[in-house]
Amino acid sequence: MKIPLASPMLARAAILVLALCCVPAALRAQYMTAPAPAAYALEGVTIVEADGTRSENVTVVIRGAFIEEIGEGAAIPADALRLNGDSLTIYPGIVDASGAVDFEFPELEVERDEVQSWAPRRKVQSFQPHLRVVDYMTATDSSLADLRNDGVVATAVHPDGDLMPGRGALLVARMDVESPFALVADPELGPVISLEGSSMRVYPYTLFGVIAFIRQAFEDAQRDGQIQAAFASDQTGMLPPGWDPDYEVLRDVLDGEVPAYFPVDGAADIRRVLGLADDYGFEPVILGGAEAWEIAAILAERDVPVFVSLDFPDPERWDPDDDSGEPLDAAAAAERQRLEEIYANAGRLAAAGVDIALTSGGGEANIREGVRKAIEYGLSEDAALAAVTITPAEHYGISHIVQIEEGMPATFVVTDGPLFGEDSEVVYTFVEGKLERGPEPGEKGVSGEPGSVAGEWDIELSVGGEGAQAEMELTQEGNSFEGTLSGPFGESRITGTVSGTEVNFTMTLAGQGADFSGTLSEDGSEMSGSGSSEFGRITFEATRTSAPGGGR
């Protein structure tokens, strides 16, 4: 390996490259994970905004947590890691209005024979709206990786259970956080109110009893508030009233500070919810709403949002793929009608002017798969995109998270096809400027063989137009490769992935990790690309000198 030293700049570049090879092993071990580049640049992408507006051949520059610049032909900073955006599309990230993360409320430790069915404790009744998901959450950033890989950047988590199981939380799927609390965007959503009676078969158990209990709970909450207000204005002749956290939450609902979330599907039950809202003047939100289309006009007139679950029931008698033309029996025909009405629910609600969000149904469904079914049965693609982005984001007060604009947080997804396309994959997910790459081909059933980088290479790395040469030897298994970059003073480890002609790898330069991305030629003989470091942008060009085993 020869290193010409024709200028101070070239000498600095040579020192930079060769420092990679002479850093002691103990020091290199401190940088097993490369730090993030100072900036990223996506070149030649198409942007689709939440309202369906498209902008093509755009360059997007991300610096830190924010979008620094958007525009056709925008200048790319020297310290930015270039990401090839040709044929890729940027979409706002998905906001799951009713998703799931890891949390567990305390278990009820009581035997049924210890409970008086006519006067059970609140825990037994599941009357505990003060309980908060956020206080029992064990979710981590890594546990949300599957959500991010499917395009979900934020999720609301509502507790399920009987009667009033508690209050949900809103999370942003942030990366590299040290505490579950760092994921939280809103720790106190409105309470869930269910029409399901106690699973321990105590009062309230029947639907009649549940409705009566909910009404009485609202009345008691109002009365408790009046006592609190009376004591605050004049303490004469009054003992300090006790604090009731359950009633306080219900007063928040009655005062319009938070909505109440009702997990109901049937049209009759939705009408019952609307009746409660009429009598007590609160804002209801319907979770699920499988039969909401039957009263779509009423919901639209009253501006009641429906967060439609995409956890569709599976056919048991009707085969949707049967194209034989044979008539269905009565049971299969009835099932087909029922299921197609559920599939068409979102489209009918949107057409009637109801505010809808499309959800995973508490984490039970894949949102993008469910959206495809809703589109197949009448929901427009633009309405579907709004229903998983701007509508839930505005409801939860995080509309900024779906705005792809200069100065806004860099939170979005990059796909290799339409967001709801059956064969489309999420290539990159950005959350507040942090990048996560999508699964490699083969990890989610994607067809196609990876390119091969295994073998020996001559490589030239350049800083500021001046370069230095080294040698690289790589081995590959599946889409992953590893190896060494060698010079006269030692070696440095390289790890990376290759997908088709796209190559990404990490190595250490002067004790600092750096990420590189590049392109492999179709015949696999050449590779080129760039990376970033504290010294600025680094480019590389490599030529294969031998295949594995010494062949050419």
PDB file of N, CA, C and O in Angstrom, residues 355-401:
ATOM      1  N   ASP A 355     -65.096  11.818  11.771  1.00  0.00           N
ATOM      2  CA  ASP A 355     -63.649  11.813  12.001  1.00  0.00           C
ATOM      3  C   ASP A 355     -63.239  10.411  12.423  1.00  0.00           C
ATOM      4  O   ASP A 355     -63.672   9.914  13.469  1.00  0.00           O
ATOM      5  N   ILE A 356     -62.401   9.770  11.599  1.00  0.00           N
ATOM      6  CA  ILE A 356     -61.976   8.414  11.930  1.00  0.00           C
ATOM      7  C   ILE A 356     -60.458   8.344  12.065  1.00  0.00           C
ATOM      8  O   ILE A 356     -59.724   9.070  11.410  1.00  0.00           O
ATOM      9  N   ALA A 357     -60.031   7.454  12.939  1.00  0.00           N
ATOM     10  CA  ALA A 357     -58.643   7.016  12.981  1.00  0.00           C
ATOM     11  C   ALA A 357     -58.674   5.510  12.810  1.00  0.00           C
ATOM     12  O   ALA A 357     -59.632   4.848  13.219  1.00  0.00           O
ATOM     13  N   LEU A 358     -57.649   4.966  12.189  1.00  0.00           N
ATOM     14  CA  LEU A 358     -57.545   3.520  12.005  1.00  0.00           C
ATOM     15  C   LEU A 358     -56.488   3.004  12.962  1.00  0.00           C
ATOM     16  O   LEU A 358     -55.366   3.515  12.989  1.00  0.00           O
ATOM     17  N   THR A 359     -56.828   1.990  13.752  1.00  0.00           N
ATOM     18  CA  THR A 359     -55.952   1.550  14.831  1.00  0.00           C
ATOM     19  C   THR A 359     -55.656   0.050  14.747  1.00  0.00           C
ATOM     20  O   THR A 359     -56.352  -0.701  14.067  1.00  0.00           O
ATOM     21  N   SER A 360     -54.655  -0.356  15.495  1.00  0.00           N
ATOM     22  CA  SER A 360     -54.307  -1.776  15.560  1.00  0.00           C
ATOM     23  C   SER A 360     -55.224  -2.540  16.500  1.00  0.00           C
ATOM     24  O   SER A 360     -55.029  -3.743  16.691  1.00  0.00           O
ATOM     25  N   GLY A 361     -56.211  -1.865  17.080  1.00  0.00           N
ATOM     26  CA  GLY A 361     -57.123  -2.545  18.000  1.00  0.00           C
ATOM     27  C   GLY A 361     -56.421  -3.051  19.243  1.00  0.00           C
ATOM     28  O   GLY A 361     -56.580  -4.200  19.637  1.00  0.00           O
ATOM     29  N   GLY A 362     -55.618  -2.174  19.850  1.00  0.00           N
ATOM     30  CA  GLY A 362     -54.882  -2.574  21.035  1.00  0.00           C
ATOM     31  C   GLY A 362     -53.709  -3.482  20.727  1.00  0.00           C
ATOM     32  O   GLY A 362     -53.326  -4.331  21.529  1.00  0.00           O
ATOM     33  N   GLY A 363     -53.114  -3.281  19.540  1.00  0.00           N
ATOM     34  CA  GLY A 363     -51.947  -4.060  19.159  1.00  0.00           C
ATOM     35  C   GLY A 363     -52.267  -5.411  18.546  1.00  0.00           C
ATOM     36  O   GLY A 363     -51.357  -6.207  18.298  1.00  0.00           O
ATOM     37  N   GLU A 364     -53.526  -5.685  18.261  1.00  0.00           N
ATOM     38  CA  GLU A 364     -53.918  -6.995  17.744  1.00  0.00           C
ATOM     39  C   GLU A 364     -53.759  -7.119  16.237  1.00  0.00           C
ATOM     40  O   GLU A 364     -53.719  -8.233  15.711  1.00  0.00           O
ATOM     41  N   ALA A 365     -53.701  -6.015  15.513  1.00  0.00           N
ATOM     42  CA  ALA A 365     -53.661  -6.064  14.049  1.00  0.00           C
ATOM     43  C   ALA A 365     -52.470  -5.297  13.514  1.00  0.00           C
ATOM     44  O   ALA A 365     -51.979  -4.352  14.148  1.00  0.00           O
ATOM     45  N   ASN A 366     -51.991  -5.701  12.352  1.00  0.00           N
ATOM     46  CA  ASN A 366     -50.995  -4.931  11.627  1.00  0.00           C
ATOM     47  C   ASN A 366     -51.723  -3.803  10.908  1.00  0.00           C
ATOM     48  O   ASN A 366     -52.615  -4.054  10.093  1.00  0.00           O
ATOM     49  N   ILE A 367     -51.363  -2.566  11.213  1.00  0.00           N
ATOM     50  CA  ILE A 367     -52.125  -1.432  10.693  1.00  0.00           C
ATOM     51  C   ILE A 367     -52.100  -1.387   9.172  1.00  0.00           C
ATOM     52  O   ILE A 367     -53.141  -1.205   8.521  1.00  0.00           O
ATOM     53  N   ARG A 368     -50.934  -1.557   8.565  1.00  0.00           N
ATOM     54  CA  ARG A 368     -50.859  -1.403   7.109  1.00  0.00           C
ATOM     55  C   ARG A 368     -51.636  -2.510   6.396  1.00  0.00           C
ATOM     56  O   ARG A 368     -52.278  -2.262   5.379  1.00  0.00           O
ATOM     57  N   GLU A 369     -51.632  -3.720   6.935  1.00  0.00           N
ATOM     58  CA  GLU A 369     -52.443  -4.782   6.345  1.00  0.00           C
ATOM     59  C   GLU A 369     -53.929  -4.462   6.476  1.00  0.00           C
ATOM     60  O   GLU A 369     -54.705  -4.650   5.531  1.00  0.00           O
ATOM     61  N   GLY A 370     -54.334  -4.008   7.660  1.00  0.00           N
ATOM     62  CA  GLY A 370     -55.737  -3.667   7.865  1.00  0.00           C
ATOM     63  C   GLY A 370     -56.193  -2.525   6.992  1.00  0.00           C
ATOM     64  O   GLY A 370     -57.326  -2.524   6.478  1.00  0.00           O
ATOM     65  N   VAL A 371     -55.318  -1.529   6.808  1.00  0.00           N
ATOM     66  CA  VAL A 371     -55.669  -0.401   5.943  1.00  0.00           C
ATOM     67  C   VAL A 371     -55.909  -0.878   4.508  1.00  0.00           C
ATOM     68  O   VAL A 371     -56.821  -0.404   3.822  1.00  0.00           O
ATOM     69  N   ARG A 372     -55.095  -1.816   4.044  1.00  0.00           N
ATOM     70  CA  ARG A 372     -55.304  -2.339   2.686  1.00  0.00           C
ATOM     71  C   ARG A 372     -56.704  -2.940   2.537  1.00  0.00           C
ATOM     72  O   ARG A 372     -57.355  -2.764   1.512  1.00  0.00           O
ATOM     73  N   LYS A 373     -57.156  -3.643   3.576  1.00  0.00           N
ATOM     74  CA  LYS A 373     -58.505  -4.211   3.531  1.00  0.00           C
ATOM     75  C   LYS A 373     -59.560  -3.106   3.511  1.00  0.00           C
ATOM     76  O   LYS A 373     -60.538  -3.181   2.753  1.00  0.00           O
ATOM     77  N   ALA A 374     -59.377  -2.068   4.328  1.00  0.00           N
ATOM     78  CA  ALA A 374     -60.331  -0.962   4.347  1.00  0.00           C
ATOM     79  C   ALA A 374     -60.367  -0.247   3.002  1.00  0.00           C
ATOM     80  O   ALA A 374     -61.439   0.165   2.530  1.00  0.00           O
ATOM     81  N   ILE A 375     -59.211  -0.093   2.353  1.00  0.00           N
ATOM     82  CA  ILE A 375     -59.163   0.534   1.034  1.00  0.00           C
ATOM     83  C   ILE A 375     -59.865  -0.343  -0.004  1.00  0.00           C
ATOM     84  O   ILE A 375     -60.606   0.138  -0.867  1.00  0.00           O
ATOM     85  N   GLU A 376     -59.647  -1.637   0.098  1.00  0.00           N
ATOM     86  CA  GLU A 376     -60.310  -2.578  -0.825  1.00  0.00           C
ATOM     87  C   GLU A 376     -61.822  -2.447  -0.744  1.00  0.00           C
ATOM     88  O   GLU A 376     -62.523  -2.623  -1.747  1.00  0.00           O
ATOM     89  N   TYR A 377     -62.339  -2.110   0.437  1.00  0.00           N
ATOM     90  CA  TYR A 377     -63.782  -2.015   0.634  1.00  0.00           C
ATOM     91  C   TYR A 377     -64.277  -0.571   0.713  1.00  0.00           C
ATOM     92  O   TYR A 377     -65.261  -0.288   1.379  1.00  0.00           O
ATOM     93  N   GLY A 378     -63.603   0.335   0.018  1.00  0.00           N
ATOM     94  CA  GLY A 378     -64.209   1.635  -0.229  1.00  0.00           C
ATOM     95  C   GLY A 378     -63.547   2.854   0.371  1.00  0.00           C
ATOM     96  O   GLY A 378     -63.909   3.982   0.015  1.00  0.00           O
ATOM     97  N   LEU A 379     -62.589   2.705   1.283  1.00  0.00           N
ATOM     98  CA  LEU A 379     -61.925   3.870   1.856  1.00  0.00           C
ATOM     99  C   LEU A 379     -60.878   4.376   0.866  1.00  0.00           C
ATOM    100  O   LEU A 379     -60.086   3.587   0.346  1.00  0.00           O
ATOM    101  N   SER A 380     -60.860   5.677   0.605  1.00  0.00           N
ATOM    102  CA  SER A 380     -59.869   6.227  -0.316  1.00  0.00           C
ATOM    103  C   SER A 380     -58.489   6.208   0.336  1.00  0.00           C
ATOM    104  O   SER A 380     -58.358   6.242   1.565  1.00  0.00           O
ATOM    105  N   GLU A 381     -57.438   6.169  -0.498  1.00  0.00           N
ATOM    106  CA  GLU A 381     -56.070   6.144   0.035  1.00  0.00           C
ATOM    107  C   GLU A 381     -55.750   7.426   0.792  1.00  0.00           C
ATOM    108  O   GLU A 381     -55.072   7.394   1.819  1.00  0.00           O
ATOM    109  N   ASP A 382     -56.232   8.572   0.277  1.00  0.00           N
ATOM    110  CA  ASP A 382     -55.971   9.831   0.983  1.00  0.00           C
ATOM    111  C   ASP A 382     -56.638   9.838   2.354  1.00  0.00           C
ATOM    112  O   ASP A 382     -56.054  10.284   3.350  1.00  0.00           O
ATOM    113  N   ALA A 383     -57.893   9.331   2.415  1.00  0.00           N
ATOM    114  CA  ALA A 383     -58.592   9.278   3.705  1.00  0.00           C
ATOM    115  C   ALA A 383     -57.907   8.303   4.650  1.00  0.00           C
ATOM    116  O   ALA A 383     -57.817   8.552   5.856  1.00  0.00           O
ATOM    117  N   ALA A 384     -57.388   7.196   4.096  1.00  0.00           N
ATOM    118  CA  ALA A 384     -56.677   6.221   4.925  1.00  0.00           C
ATOM    119  C   ALA A 384     -55.409   6.831   5.500  1.00  0.00           C
ATOM    120  O   ALA A 384     -55.094   6.636   6.690  1.00  0.00           O
ATOM    121  N   LEU A 385     -54.659   7.569   4.669  1.00  0.00           N
ATOM    122  CA  LEU A 385     -53.428   8.191   5.152  1.00  0.00           C
ATOM    123  C   LEU A 385     -53.722   9.187   6.263  1.00  0.00           C
ATOM    124  O   LEU A 385     -53.034   9.217   7.300  1.00  0.00           O
ATOM    125  N   ALA A 386     -54.759  10.005   6.080  1.00  0.00           N
ATOM    126  CA  ALA A 386     -55.136  10.960   7.135  1.00  0.00           C
ATOM    127  C   ALA A 386     -55.548  10.233   8.405  1.00  0.00           C
ATOM    128  O   ALA A 386     -55.250  10.686   9.522  1.00  0.00           O
ATOM    129  N   ALA A 387     -56.205   9.082   8.261  1.00  0.00           N
ATOM    130  CA  ALA A 387     -56.731   8.360   9.419  1.00  0.00           C
ATOM    131  C   ALA A 387     -55.645   7.681  10.249  1.00  0.00           C
ATOM    132  O   ALA A 387     -55.909   7.276  11.382  1.00  0.00           O
ATOM    133  N   VAL A 388     -54.441   7.550   9.703  1.00  0.00           N
ATOM    134  CA  VAL A 388     -53.334   6.981  10.501  1.00  0.00           C
ATOM    135  C   VAL A 388     -52.255   8.014  10.779  1.00  0.00           C
ATOM    136  O   VAL A 388     -51.216   7.674  11.358  1.00  0.00           O
ATOM    137  N   THR A 389     -52.488   9.269  10.384  1.00  0.00           N
ATOM    138  CA  THR A 389     -51.479  10.304  10.622  1.00  0.00           C
ATOM    139  C   THR A 389     -52.101  11.544  11.270  1.00  0.00           C
ATOM    140  O   THR A 389     -52.137  11.646  12.492  1.00  0.00           O
ATOM    141  N   ILE A 390     -52.624  12.441  10.475  1.00  0.00           N
ATOM    142  CA  ILE A 390     -53.010  13.748  10.995  1.00  0.00           C
ATOM    143  C   ILE A 390     -54.214  13.685  11.927  1.00  0.00           C
ATOM    144  O   ILE A 390     -54.250  14.391  12.942  1.00  0.00           O
ATOM    145  N   THR A 391     -55.203  12.817  11.645  1.00  0.00           N
ATOM    146  CA  THR A 391     -56.386  12.762  12.515  1.00  0.00           C
ATOM    147  C   THR A 391     -56.031  12.315  13.928  1.00  0.00           C
ATOM    148  O   THR A 391     -56.362  13.014  14.899  1.00  0.00           O
ATOM    149  N   PRO A 392     -55.366  11.168  14.121  1.00  0.00           N
ATOM    150  CA  PRO A 392     -54.989  10.818  15.498  1.00  0.00           C
ATOM    151  C   PRO A 392     -53.971  11.770  16.107  1.00  0.00           C
ATOM    152  O   PRO A 392     -54.014  12.043  17.310  1.00  0.00           O
ATOM    153  N   ALA A 393     -53.064  12.309  15.282  1.00  0.00           N
ATOM    154  CA  ALA A 393     -52.058  13.233  15.818  1.00  0.00           C
ATOM    155  C   ALA A 393     -52.718  14.494  16.368  1.00  0.00           C
ATOM    156  O   ALA A 393     -52.353  14.985  17.452  1.00  0.00           O
ATOM    157  N   GLU A 394     -53.685  15.037  15.639  1.00  0.00           N
ATOM    158  CA  GLU A 394     -54.377  16.232  16.127  1.00  0.00           C
ATOM    159  C   GLU A 394     -55.203  15.921  17.372  1.00  0.00           C
ATOM    160  O   GLU A 394     -55.262  16.721  18.301  1.00  0.00           O
ATOM    161  N   HIS A 395     -55.839  14.759  17.391  1.00  0.00           N
ATOM    162  CA  HIS A 395     -56.649  14.399  18.555  1.00  0.00           C
ATOM    163  C   HIS A 395     -55.801  14.370  19.817  1.00  0.00           C
ATOM    164  O   HIS A 395     -56.230  14.842  20.879  1.00  0.00           O
ATOM    165  N   TYR A 396     -54.597  13.826  19.722  1.00  0.00           N
ATOM    166  CA  TYR A 396     -53.736  13.692  20.895  1.00  0.00           C
ATOM    167  C   TYR A 396     -52.799  14.879  21.087  1.00  0.00           C
ATOM    168  O   TYR A 396     -51.945  14.857  21.971  1.00  0.00           O
ATOM    169  N   GLY A 397     -52.921  15.908  20.261  1.00  0.00           N
ATOM    170  CA  GLY A 397     -52.134  17.114  20.458  1.00  0.00           C
ATOM    171  C   GLY A 397     -50.693  17.013  20.029  1.00  0.00           C
ATOM    172  O   GLY A 397     -49.827  17.717  20.570  1.00  0.00           O
ATOM    173  N   ILE A 398     -50.408  16.154  19.041  1.00  0.00           N
ATOM    174  CA  ILE A 398     -49.027  16.011  18.556  1.00  0.00           C
ATOM    175  C   ILE A 398     -48.988  16.170  17.030  1.00  0.00           C
ATOM    176  O   ILE A 398     -48.293  15.422  16.343  1.00  0.00           O
ATOM    177  N   SER A 399     -49.723  17.132  16.514  1.00  0.00           N
ATOM    178  CA  SER A 399     -49.780  17.304  15.063  1.00  0.00           C
ATOM    179  C   SER A 399     -48.408  17.582  14.463  1.00  0.00           C
ATOM    180  O   SER A 399     -48.163  17.275  13.287  1.00  0.00           O
ATOM    181  N   HIS A 400     -47.495  18.145  15.262  1.00  0.00           N
ATOM    182  CA  HIS A 400     -46.146  18.430  14.749  1.00  0.00           C
ATOM    183  C   HIS A 400     -45.431  17.162  14.294  1.00  0.00           C
ATOM    184  O   HIS A 400     -44.544  17.217  13.442  1.00  0.00           O
ATOM    185  N   ILE A 401     -45.811  16.031  14.851  1.00  0.00           N
ATOM    186  CA  ILE A 401     -45.075  14.810  14.577  1.00  0.00           C
ATOM    187  C   ILE A 401     -45.302  14.297  13.160  1.00  0.00           C
ATOM    188  O   ILE A 401     -44.535  13.471  12.661  1.00  0.00           O
TER     189      ILE A 401
END
